[in-house]
Coordinates of C-alpha atoms in Angstrom, one line a residue:
X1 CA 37.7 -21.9 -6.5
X2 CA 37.9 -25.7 -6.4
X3 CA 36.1 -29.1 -6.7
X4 CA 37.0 -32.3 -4.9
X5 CA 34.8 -35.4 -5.3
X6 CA 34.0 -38.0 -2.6
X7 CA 35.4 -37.6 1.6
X8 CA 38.1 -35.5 2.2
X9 CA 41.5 -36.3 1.3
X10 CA 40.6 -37.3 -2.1
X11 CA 42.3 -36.4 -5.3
X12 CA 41.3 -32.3 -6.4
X13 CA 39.6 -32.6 -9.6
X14 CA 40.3 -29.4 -10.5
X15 CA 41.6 -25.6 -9.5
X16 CA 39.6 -22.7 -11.1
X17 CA 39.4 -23.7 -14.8
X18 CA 37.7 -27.0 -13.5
X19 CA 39.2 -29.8 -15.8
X20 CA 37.4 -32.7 -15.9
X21 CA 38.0 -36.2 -17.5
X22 CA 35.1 -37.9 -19.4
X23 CA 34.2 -41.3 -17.2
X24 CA 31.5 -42.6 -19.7
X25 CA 28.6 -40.9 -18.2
X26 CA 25.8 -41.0 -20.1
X27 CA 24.3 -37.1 -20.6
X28 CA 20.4 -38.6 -20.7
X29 CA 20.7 -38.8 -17.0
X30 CA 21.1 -34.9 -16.8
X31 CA 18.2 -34.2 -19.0
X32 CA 15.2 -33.3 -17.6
X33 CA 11.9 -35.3 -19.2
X34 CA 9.4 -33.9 -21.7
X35 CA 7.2 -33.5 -19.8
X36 CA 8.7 -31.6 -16.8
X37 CA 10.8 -29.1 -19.0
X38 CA 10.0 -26.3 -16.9
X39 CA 12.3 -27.8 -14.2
X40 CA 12.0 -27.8 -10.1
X41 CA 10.7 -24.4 -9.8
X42 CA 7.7 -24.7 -11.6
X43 CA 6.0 -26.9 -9.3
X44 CA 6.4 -25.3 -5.8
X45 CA 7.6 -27.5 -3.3
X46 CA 9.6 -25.6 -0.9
X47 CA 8.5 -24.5 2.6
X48 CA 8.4 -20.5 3.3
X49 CA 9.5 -20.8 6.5
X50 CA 13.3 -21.2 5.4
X51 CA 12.9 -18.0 3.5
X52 CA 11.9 -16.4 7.0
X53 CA 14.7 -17.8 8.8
X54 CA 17.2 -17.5 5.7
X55 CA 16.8 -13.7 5.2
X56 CA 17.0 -11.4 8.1
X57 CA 13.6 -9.3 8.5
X58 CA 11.8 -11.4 5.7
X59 CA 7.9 -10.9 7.5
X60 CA 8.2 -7.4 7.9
X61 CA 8.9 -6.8 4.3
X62 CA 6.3 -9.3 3.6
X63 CA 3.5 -7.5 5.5
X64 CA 4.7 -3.9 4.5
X65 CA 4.0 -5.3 0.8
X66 CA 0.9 -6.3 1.6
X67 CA 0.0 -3.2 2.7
X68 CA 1.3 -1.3 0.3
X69 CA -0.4 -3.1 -2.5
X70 CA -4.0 -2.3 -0.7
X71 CA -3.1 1.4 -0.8
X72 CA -2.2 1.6 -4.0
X73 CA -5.5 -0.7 -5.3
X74 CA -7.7 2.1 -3.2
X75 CA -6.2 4.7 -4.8
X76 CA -7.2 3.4 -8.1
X77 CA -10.6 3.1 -7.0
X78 CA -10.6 6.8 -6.2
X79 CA -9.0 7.5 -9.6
X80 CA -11.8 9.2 -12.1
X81 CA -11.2 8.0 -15.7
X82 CA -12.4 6.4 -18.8
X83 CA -11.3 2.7 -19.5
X84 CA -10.3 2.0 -23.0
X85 CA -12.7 -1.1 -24.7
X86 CA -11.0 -3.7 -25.5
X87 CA -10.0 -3.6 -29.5
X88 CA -7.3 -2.5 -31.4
X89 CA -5.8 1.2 -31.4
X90 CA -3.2 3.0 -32.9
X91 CA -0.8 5.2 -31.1
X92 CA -0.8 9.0 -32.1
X93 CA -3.9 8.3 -34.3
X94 CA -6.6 6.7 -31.8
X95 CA -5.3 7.4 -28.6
X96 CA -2.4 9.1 -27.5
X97 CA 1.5 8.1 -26.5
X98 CA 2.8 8.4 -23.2
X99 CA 2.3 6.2 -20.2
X100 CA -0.7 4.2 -19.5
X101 CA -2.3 2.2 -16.4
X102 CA -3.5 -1.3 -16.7
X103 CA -5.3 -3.4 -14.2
X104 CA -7.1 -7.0 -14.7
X105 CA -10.8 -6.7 -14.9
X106 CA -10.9 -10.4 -13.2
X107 CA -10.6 -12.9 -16.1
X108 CA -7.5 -14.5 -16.0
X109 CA -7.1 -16.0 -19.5
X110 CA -7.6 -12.5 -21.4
X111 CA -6.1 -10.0 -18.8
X112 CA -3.6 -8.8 -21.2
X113 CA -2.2 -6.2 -24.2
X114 CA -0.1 -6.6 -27.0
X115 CA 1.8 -3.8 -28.8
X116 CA 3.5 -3.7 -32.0
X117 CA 5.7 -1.7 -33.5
X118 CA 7.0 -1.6 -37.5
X119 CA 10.5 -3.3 -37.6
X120 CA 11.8 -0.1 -39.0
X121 CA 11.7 1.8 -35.8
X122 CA 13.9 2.6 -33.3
X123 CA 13.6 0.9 -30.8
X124 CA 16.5 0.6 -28.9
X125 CA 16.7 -2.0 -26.4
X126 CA 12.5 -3.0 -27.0
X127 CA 11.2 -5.6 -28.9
X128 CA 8.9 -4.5 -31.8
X129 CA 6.3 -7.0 -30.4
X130 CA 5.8 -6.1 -26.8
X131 CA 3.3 -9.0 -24.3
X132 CA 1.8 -7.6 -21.0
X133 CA -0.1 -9.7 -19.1
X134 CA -1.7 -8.6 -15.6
X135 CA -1.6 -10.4 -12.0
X136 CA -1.9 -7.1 -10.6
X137 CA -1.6 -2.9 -11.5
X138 CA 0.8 -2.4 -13.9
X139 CA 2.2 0.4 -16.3
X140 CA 2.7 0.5 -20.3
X141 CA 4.8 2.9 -22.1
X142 CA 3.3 3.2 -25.5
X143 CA 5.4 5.4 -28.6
X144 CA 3.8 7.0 -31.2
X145 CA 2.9 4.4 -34.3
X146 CA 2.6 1.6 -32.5
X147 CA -0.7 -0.6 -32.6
X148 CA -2.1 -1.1 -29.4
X149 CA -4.4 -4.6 -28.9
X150 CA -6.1 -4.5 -25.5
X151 CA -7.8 -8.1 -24.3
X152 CA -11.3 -8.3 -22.9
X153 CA -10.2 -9.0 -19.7
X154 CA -8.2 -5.9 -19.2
X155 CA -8.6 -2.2 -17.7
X156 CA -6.2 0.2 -19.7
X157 CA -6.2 4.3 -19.3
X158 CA -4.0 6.9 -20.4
X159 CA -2.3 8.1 -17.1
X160 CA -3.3 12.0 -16.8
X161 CA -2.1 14.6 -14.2
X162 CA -4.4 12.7 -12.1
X163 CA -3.5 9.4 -12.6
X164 CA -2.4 7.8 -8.8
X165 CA 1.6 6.5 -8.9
X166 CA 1.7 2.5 -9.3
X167 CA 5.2 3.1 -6.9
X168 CA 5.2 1.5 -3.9
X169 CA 8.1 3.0 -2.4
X170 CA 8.6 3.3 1.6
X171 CA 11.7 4.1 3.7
X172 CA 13.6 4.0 0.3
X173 CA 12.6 0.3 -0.3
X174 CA 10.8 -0.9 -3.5
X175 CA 7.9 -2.9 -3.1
X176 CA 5.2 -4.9 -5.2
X177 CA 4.6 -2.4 -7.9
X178 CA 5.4 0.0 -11.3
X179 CA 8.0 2.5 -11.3
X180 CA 9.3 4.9 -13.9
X181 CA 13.0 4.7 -14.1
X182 CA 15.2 7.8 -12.9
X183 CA 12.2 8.9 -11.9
X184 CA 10.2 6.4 -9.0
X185 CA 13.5 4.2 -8.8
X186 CA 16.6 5.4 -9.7
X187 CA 19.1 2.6 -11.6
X188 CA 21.8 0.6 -9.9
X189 CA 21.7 -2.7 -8.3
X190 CA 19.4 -3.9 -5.6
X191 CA 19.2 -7.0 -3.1
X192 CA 15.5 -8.8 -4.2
X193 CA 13.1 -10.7 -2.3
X194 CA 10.1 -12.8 -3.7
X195 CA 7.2 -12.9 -1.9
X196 CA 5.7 -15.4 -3.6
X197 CA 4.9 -18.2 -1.6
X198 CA 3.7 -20.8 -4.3
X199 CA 7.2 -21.8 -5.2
X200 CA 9.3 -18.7 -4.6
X201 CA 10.1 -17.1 -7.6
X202 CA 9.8 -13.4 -8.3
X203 CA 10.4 -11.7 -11.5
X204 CA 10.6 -7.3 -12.9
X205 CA 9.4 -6.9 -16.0
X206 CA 10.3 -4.5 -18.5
X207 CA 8.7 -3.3 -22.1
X208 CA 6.3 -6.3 -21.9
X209 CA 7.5 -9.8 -21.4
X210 CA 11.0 -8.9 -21.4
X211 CA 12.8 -9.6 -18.0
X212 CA 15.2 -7.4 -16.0
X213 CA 15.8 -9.4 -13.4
X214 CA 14.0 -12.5 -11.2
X215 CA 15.5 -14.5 -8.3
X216 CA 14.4 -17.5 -6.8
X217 CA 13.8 -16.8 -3.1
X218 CA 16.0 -14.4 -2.9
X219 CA 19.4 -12.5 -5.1
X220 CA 21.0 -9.4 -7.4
X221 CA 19.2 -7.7 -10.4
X222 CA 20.3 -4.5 -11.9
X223 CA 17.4 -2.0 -13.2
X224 CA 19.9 0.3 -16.1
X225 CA 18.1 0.3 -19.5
X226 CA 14.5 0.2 -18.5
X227 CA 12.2 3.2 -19.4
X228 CA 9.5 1.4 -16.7
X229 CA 9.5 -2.0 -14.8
X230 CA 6.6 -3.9 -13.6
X231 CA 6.9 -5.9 -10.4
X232 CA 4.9 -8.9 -8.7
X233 CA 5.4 -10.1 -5.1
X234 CA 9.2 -8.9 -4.8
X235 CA 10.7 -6.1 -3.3
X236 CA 13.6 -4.1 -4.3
X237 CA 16.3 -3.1 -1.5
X238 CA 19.0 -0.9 -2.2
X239 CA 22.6 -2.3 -1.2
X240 CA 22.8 0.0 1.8
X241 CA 19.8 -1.2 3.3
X242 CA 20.0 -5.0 2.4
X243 CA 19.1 -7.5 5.2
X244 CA 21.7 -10.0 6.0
X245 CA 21.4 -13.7 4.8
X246 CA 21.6 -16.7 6.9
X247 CA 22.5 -20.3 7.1
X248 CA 19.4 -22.5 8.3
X249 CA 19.2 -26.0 10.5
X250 CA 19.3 -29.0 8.4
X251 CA 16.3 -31.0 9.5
X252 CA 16.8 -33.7 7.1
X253 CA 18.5 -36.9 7.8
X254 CA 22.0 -38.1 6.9
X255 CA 25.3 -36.0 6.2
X256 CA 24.5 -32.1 7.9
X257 CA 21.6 -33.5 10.0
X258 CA 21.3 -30.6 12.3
X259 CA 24.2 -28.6 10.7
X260 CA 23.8 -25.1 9.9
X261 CA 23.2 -24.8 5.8
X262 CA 23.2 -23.2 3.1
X263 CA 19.4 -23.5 1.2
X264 CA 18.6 -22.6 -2.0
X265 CA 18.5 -19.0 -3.3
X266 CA 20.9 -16.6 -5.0
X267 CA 24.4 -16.2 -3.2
X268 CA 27.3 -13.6 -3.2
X269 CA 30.9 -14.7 -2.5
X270 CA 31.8 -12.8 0.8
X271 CA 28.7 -11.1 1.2
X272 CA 26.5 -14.2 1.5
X273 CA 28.2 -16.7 1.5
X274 CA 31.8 -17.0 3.5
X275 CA 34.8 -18.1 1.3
X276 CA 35.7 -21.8 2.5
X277 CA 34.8 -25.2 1.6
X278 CA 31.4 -26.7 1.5
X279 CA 30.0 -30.1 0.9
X280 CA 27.3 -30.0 -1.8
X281 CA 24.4 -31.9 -1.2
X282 CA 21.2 -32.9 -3.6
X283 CA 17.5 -32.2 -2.7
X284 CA 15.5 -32.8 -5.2
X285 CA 14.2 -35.5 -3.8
X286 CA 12.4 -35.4 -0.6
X287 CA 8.9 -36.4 0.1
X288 CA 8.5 -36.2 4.1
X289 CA 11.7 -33.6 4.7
X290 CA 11.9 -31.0 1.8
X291 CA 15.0 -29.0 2.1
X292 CA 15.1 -28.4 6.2
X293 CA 11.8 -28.8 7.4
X294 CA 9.3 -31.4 8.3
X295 CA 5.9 -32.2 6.6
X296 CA 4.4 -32.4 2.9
X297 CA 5.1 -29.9 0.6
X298 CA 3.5 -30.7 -2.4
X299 CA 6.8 -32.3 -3.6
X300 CA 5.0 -35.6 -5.0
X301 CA 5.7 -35.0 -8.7
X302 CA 8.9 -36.0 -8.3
X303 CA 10.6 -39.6 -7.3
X304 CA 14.3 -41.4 -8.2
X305 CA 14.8 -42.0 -11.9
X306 CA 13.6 -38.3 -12.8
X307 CA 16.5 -36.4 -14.0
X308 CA 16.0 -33.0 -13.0
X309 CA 18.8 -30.5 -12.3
X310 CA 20.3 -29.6 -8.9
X311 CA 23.7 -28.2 -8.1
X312 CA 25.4 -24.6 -8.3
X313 CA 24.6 -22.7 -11.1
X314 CA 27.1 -19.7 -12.5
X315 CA 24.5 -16.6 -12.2
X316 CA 25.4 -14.3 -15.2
X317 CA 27.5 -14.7 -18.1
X318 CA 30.4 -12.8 -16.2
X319 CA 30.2 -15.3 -13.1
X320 CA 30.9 -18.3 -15.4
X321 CA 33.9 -16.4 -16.8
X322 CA 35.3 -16.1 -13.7
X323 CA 34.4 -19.8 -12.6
X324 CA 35.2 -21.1 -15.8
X325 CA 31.6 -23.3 -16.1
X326 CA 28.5 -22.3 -16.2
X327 CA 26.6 -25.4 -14.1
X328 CA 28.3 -27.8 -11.5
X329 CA 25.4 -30.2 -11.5
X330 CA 24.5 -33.4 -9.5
X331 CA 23.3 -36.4 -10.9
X332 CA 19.7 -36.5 -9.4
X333 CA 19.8 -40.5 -10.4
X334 CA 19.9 -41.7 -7.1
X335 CA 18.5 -45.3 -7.6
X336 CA 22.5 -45.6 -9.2
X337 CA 25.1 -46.5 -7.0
X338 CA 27.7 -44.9 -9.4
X339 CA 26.9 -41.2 -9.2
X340 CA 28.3 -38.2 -11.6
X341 CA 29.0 -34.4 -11.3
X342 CA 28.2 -32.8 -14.7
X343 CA 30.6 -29.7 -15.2
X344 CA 28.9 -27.5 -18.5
X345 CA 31.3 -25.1 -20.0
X346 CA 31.1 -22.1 -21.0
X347 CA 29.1 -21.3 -24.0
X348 CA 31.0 -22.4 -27.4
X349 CA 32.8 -25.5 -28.4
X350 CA 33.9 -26.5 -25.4
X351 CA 32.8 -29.9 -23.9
X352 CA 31.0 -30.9 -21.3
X353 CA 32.5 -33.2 -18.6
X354 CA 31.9 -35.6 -16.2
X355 CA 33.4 -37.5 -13.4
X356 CA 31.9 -40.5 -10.8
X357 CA 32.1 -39.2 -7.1
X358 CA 31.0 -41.5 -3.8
X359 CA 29.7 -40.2 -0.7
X360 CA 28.9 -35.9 -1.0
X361 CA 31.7 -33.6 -3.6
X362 CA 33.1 -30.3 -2.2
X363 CA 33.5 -27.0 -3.6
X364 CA 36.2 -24.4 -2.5
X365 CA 35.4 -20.9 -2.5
X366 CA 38.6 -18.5 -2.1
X367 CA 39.1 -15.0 -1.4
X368 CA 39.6 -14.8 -5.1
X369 CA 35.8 -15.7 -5.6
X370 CA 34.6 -12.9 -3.1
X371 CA 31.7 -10.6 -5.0
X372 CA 30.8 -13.5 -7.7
X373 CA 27.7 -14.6 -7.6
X374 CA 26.1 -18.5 -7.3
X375 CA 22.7 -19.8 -7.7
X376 CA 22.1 -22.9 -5.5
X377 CA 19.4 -24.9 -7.3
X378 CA 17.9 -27.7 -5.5
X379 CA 20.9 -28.6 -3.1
X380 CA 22.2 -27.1 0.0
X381 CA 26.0 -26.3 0.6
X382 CA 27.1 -27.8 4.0
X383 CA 30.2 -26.2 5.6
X384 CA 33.5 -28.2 6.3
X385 CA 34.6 -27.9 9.9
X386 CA 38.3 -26.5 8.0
X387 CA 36.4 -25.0 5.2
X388 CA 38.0 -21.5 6.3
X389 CA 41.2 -22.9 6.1
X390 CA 41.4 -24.4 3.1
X391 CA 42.1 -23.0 -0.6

């Protein structure tokens, strides 16, 4: 894999381990402000209908999950049991261990459940201080000596023979839902989709608060160590079944107007995304075209002069191995005639780089690269007419 900088036939900056000379940048411009820490994502701003033409099939699975969340809320309602009152239990003393059922009782700011555990115990790969917190119908795993505290705004009974499945499994896809592990879902890797249509992000939870996987729009996560994951407005797809992804019309103006382009979401090399050469393209900021398509979408919180990130992001630790960086990122600055690309390192002493580019920078994906997986992050990747050919 390669970066160039500027039109083609400029100088390669660098081949694979990405070496790049320090031109006096100054790292403040990379930094998002105080008081947008939480980045692009967390304010919304992109326009659904990219996801439906980006992913092949994306309204059926949308609809089937809305459908299958409705069943599974009716059969709760037909589920005879005694809620637990919110307060503080112990497990194997007050009530017993073994997998419970939780469900929001409507007021968001105390729909959730803490468990602890003594630091002494064996845990394994769970944290001895386990958060739940419930948008929807989830399950909790609870062992024997751990002290349960249940919130006022939560529903919480031990699951009995009785108990409906919180699995919303159909055709062998995973929807919106809670799934024992080996049992409900077996482990291995799956394609996801979020169905979140706020600002696109989907996440599976495991043991609490803990994360298995999330993608933005749409990606990879591996369910392996989980006992039981929890999941919100996604769906699971195993690898056999996965949808194909697709390039979308640039709507906005300037370099790739009307192009066929890569939008944000979470590529692999080959699968995804075709090996070749691709112009890299920032679009953070966009008040009247955000991303491809026309109209407002909520993207006012942002301007020129906020230094938010957008670029191509390494997505695991073992992708920016194989990369040799773990962010290629655009300076957002755009008020600046001189313009940077911000290469971060991998984790350790290593320094972050920089280097001024003009016009749009280029990346090079090889045969080499095929499998790896990329997170584009408020950009879009526009193919070179040669990309194919070029290495």
């Amino acid at each position: 894999m390669s970066v160039t900088k500027g039109k083609k036939g400029l100088l390669c900056l660098f081949c694979l381990s990405l070496l790049l000379s320090l031109s006096g940048c100054e790292d403040a411009r990379f930094t998002p402000l105080e008081d947008y820490e939480e980045e692009y994502e967390a304010f919304g701003s992109f326009d659904v209908r990219e996801l439906g033409e980006q992913v092949e099939g994306y309204w059926t699975y949308y609809e089937e999950n809305k459908r299958q969340k409705e069943h599974i809320a009716q059969e709760l309602t037909k589920w005879k049991t005694e809620y637990l009152k919110p307060g503080e239990y112990t497990v194997g003393r007050d009530i017993p261990a073994g997998l419970y059922i939780c469900k929001t009782a409507g007021n968001a700011s105390e729909d959730n459940a803490v468990v602890r555990y003594k630091e002494d115990m064996k845990l394994g790969e769970e944290l001895s201080t386990q958060y739940y917190r419930f948008d929807s119908e989830s399950y909790i795993l609870l062992r024997e000596g751990g002290v349960l505290t249940i919130g006022k705004g939560t529903k919480m009974s031990f699951a009995d023979d009785k108990a409906p499945s919180l699995a919303a499994e159909k055709d062998g896809i995973y929807y919106s839902g809670s799934y024992r592990v080996g049992e409900e879902i077996p482990k291995g890797e799956y394609f996801m989709l979020s169905f979140n249509l706020d600002y696109g992000a989907s996440m599976v939870y495991k043991n609490g608060e803990r994360i298995a996987g999330g993608v933005t729009r749409f990606g990879y996560v591996v369910i392996d160590d989980a006992r039981i994951i929890n999941m919100e407005e996604g769906v699971l797809i195993p690898l056999d079944k996965k949808p194909s992804v697709r390039p979308i019309q640039y709507q906005g103006e300037g370099e790739g107007e009307g192009r066929q382009v890569y939008s944000e979401g979470i590529y692999k090399i080959g699968a995804d995304l075709p090996p070749g050469t691709y112009k890299i393209k920032n679009e953070l900021y966009r008040s009247v075209t955000d991303l491809s398509y026309e109209g407002y979408h909520g993207n006012e919180a942002y301007y020129p002069r906020r230094a938010n990130r957008a670029g191509i992001r390494a997505e695991e630790d073992e992708d920016a191995r194989h990369f040799g960086w773990s962010w290629l990122e655009l300076d957002c600055n755009i008020s600046n005639k001189t313009r940077y690309l911000k290469t971060h390192k991998l984790y350790g002493d290593e320094e972050d780089t920089f280097q001024k580019f003009k016009g749009l920078p280029t990346v090079t994906f090889t045969e080499e690269d095929m499998g790896w997986q990329i997170r584009l992050v408020n950009c879009v990747l526009i193919p070179e007419e040669d990309g194919g050919k070029r290495r």
